[in-house]
Amino acid sequence: MGSASTLNLDEILNNIHNEKIIKDELGNDVILKDNIDREEGMLLERLISVNGLSRSIEVGCAYGISSLYICGAVTKHHGHHTIVDPFQTTDWNNIGITQLRNAGFENFTLLEERSEIALPKLVEQGAKFDFAFIDGWHTFDHTLLDMYYMNRLLCVGGIMVIDDVGMTGVEKAVNYFLNYPSYKFLDGIKVSEVTKERQFFMNFIISPLRIAAKLLPKKISEEIFSDKVSGSGISGYSMVALKKIKEDERPWNWYHNF
Ligand SMILES: C[S@@+](CC[C@H](N)C(=O)[O-])C[C@H]1O[C@@H](n2cnc3c(N)ncnc32)[C@H](O)[C@@H]1O
């Protein structure tokens, strides 16, 4: 087992981002991949700190980088962090949890269940949170399911952050949610590197379609074009934060094109 670090959290995170290597519970070096980056972590930290949030929940721990930022921020408000990851022991050899323990955190609970099972159980128990981070299984249906249950778990005034919104399935789920009257876009991190292919796609396909979409009446444009084309989407972001501004009171037959 690794021992608690003598470094403070900023130093620990600095080392992690600079070296891109962390130690597992046996002390072996593990190369980081698919973790949130420094800018994204600082957004999580800032949203929690500025809004004084203390009851956080996260889907997808892996190396524990997002967990470190969230635990660090909620600790300032004597808060507690709930982590949902079914594979932390089996696939990840507890590497995320080891980072948290080594940084001195004890104010977290790990639920080793799939989010589609764990989140409805939390709803049934009446659990409430004011900060939710989603970075688990990135299919459209799974992301939407995570967002659906996070909405049930989130208090009004709470914040839901979704990572990897550059992935089509995740982006579509977020665009659907952005039509909810109870949510508004709050903040986000833009993709730092735009590939040549993407630049070409945006310049020669999406931009002309956007012009066409603007020429049509709004209702017809919404029917024909997705949010990516009509320009109301979150294209170009890697992570977005949505704020729950009121209770979700949509009627049973509510639908909005996305
Ligand atoms: C991209 S990684 C998360 C990276 C992490 N947030 C970080 O910054 O280090 C995705 C994680 O989702 C977890 N995962 C996969 N399927 C899941 C599910 N059904 N429910 C919850 N977590 C899941 C994986 O075990 C993995 O740890």
Short mmCIF file of C-alpha atoms and ligand atoms in Angstrom, two decimals, residues 34-36 59-66 84-87 92 114-116 135-137 142, ligand 1:
data_model
loop_
_atom_site.label_atom_id
_atom_site.label_comp_id
_atom_site.label_asym_id
_atom_site.label_seq_id
_atom_site.Cartn_x
_atom_site.Cartn_y
_atom_site.Cartn_z
CA ASP A 34 -8.27 9.03 -20.92
CA ASN A 35 -8.19 11.01 -17.65
CA ILE A 36 -9.47 14.59 -17.43
CA VAL A 59 -19.70 8.29 -12.49
CA GLY A 60 -16.37 6.90 -13.74
CA CYS A 61 -13.35 7.10 -11.40
CA ALA A 62 -10.61 5.20 -13.30
CA TYR A 63 -7.29 6.85 -12.22
CA GLY A 64 -9.09 9.11 -9.78
CA ILE A 65 -7.92 12.38 -11.36
CA SER A 66 -11.40 13.91 -11.48
CA VAL A 84 -19.76 5.12 -8.87
CA ASP A 85 -17.42 2.79 -10.76
CA PRO A 86 -18.08 -0.96 -11.12
CA PHE A 87 -14.54 -1.74 -12.25
CA TRP A 92 -8.24 -0.57 -12.24
CA ARG A 114 -22.72 0.02 -12.80
CA SER A 115 -24.24 3.50 -12.82
CA GLU A 116 -27.45 2.19 -14.42
CA ASP A 135 -17.49 10.34 -17.18
CA GLY A 136 -18.49 6.69 -17.44
CA TRP A 137 -19.71 4.64 -20.42
CA HIS A 142 -25.91 5.31 -21.35
C1 LIG B 1 -12.78 7.77 -18.96
S1 LIG B 1 -12.70 6.78 -17.53
C2 LIG B 1 -12.90 7.97 -16.25
C3 LIG B 1 -11.68 8.84 -16.05
C4 LIG B 1 -11.69 9.59 -14.73
N1 LIG B 1 -12.82 10.48 -14.62
C5 LIG B 1 -10.39 10.37 -14.52
O1 LIG B 1 -10.37 11.61 -14.71
O2 LIG B 1 -9.38 9.75 -14.14
C6 LIG B 1 -14.25 5.94 -17.56
C7 LIG B 1 -14.58 5.14 -16.31
O3 LIG B 1 -15.95 4.72 -16.42
C8 LIG B 1 -16.08 3.48 -15.77
N2 LIG B 1 -17.30 2.82 -16.24
C9 LIG B 1 -17.49 2.04 -17.31
N3 LIG B 1 -18.77 1.61 -17.37
C10 LIG B 1 -19.41 2.13 -16.31
C11 LIG B 1 -20.73 2.04 -15.82
N4 LIG B 1 -21.67 1.30 -16.43
N5 LIG B 1 -21.04 2.73 -14.68
C12 LIG B 1 -20.10 3.49 -14.06
N6 LIG B 1 -18.83 3.60 -14.48
C13 LIG B 1 -18.48 2.93 -15.60
C14 LIG B 1 -14.78 2.75 -16.12
O4 LIG B 1 -14.51 1.73 -15.17
C15 LIG B 1 -13.78 3.88 -16.07
O5 LIG B 1 -13.22 3.95 -14.79
#
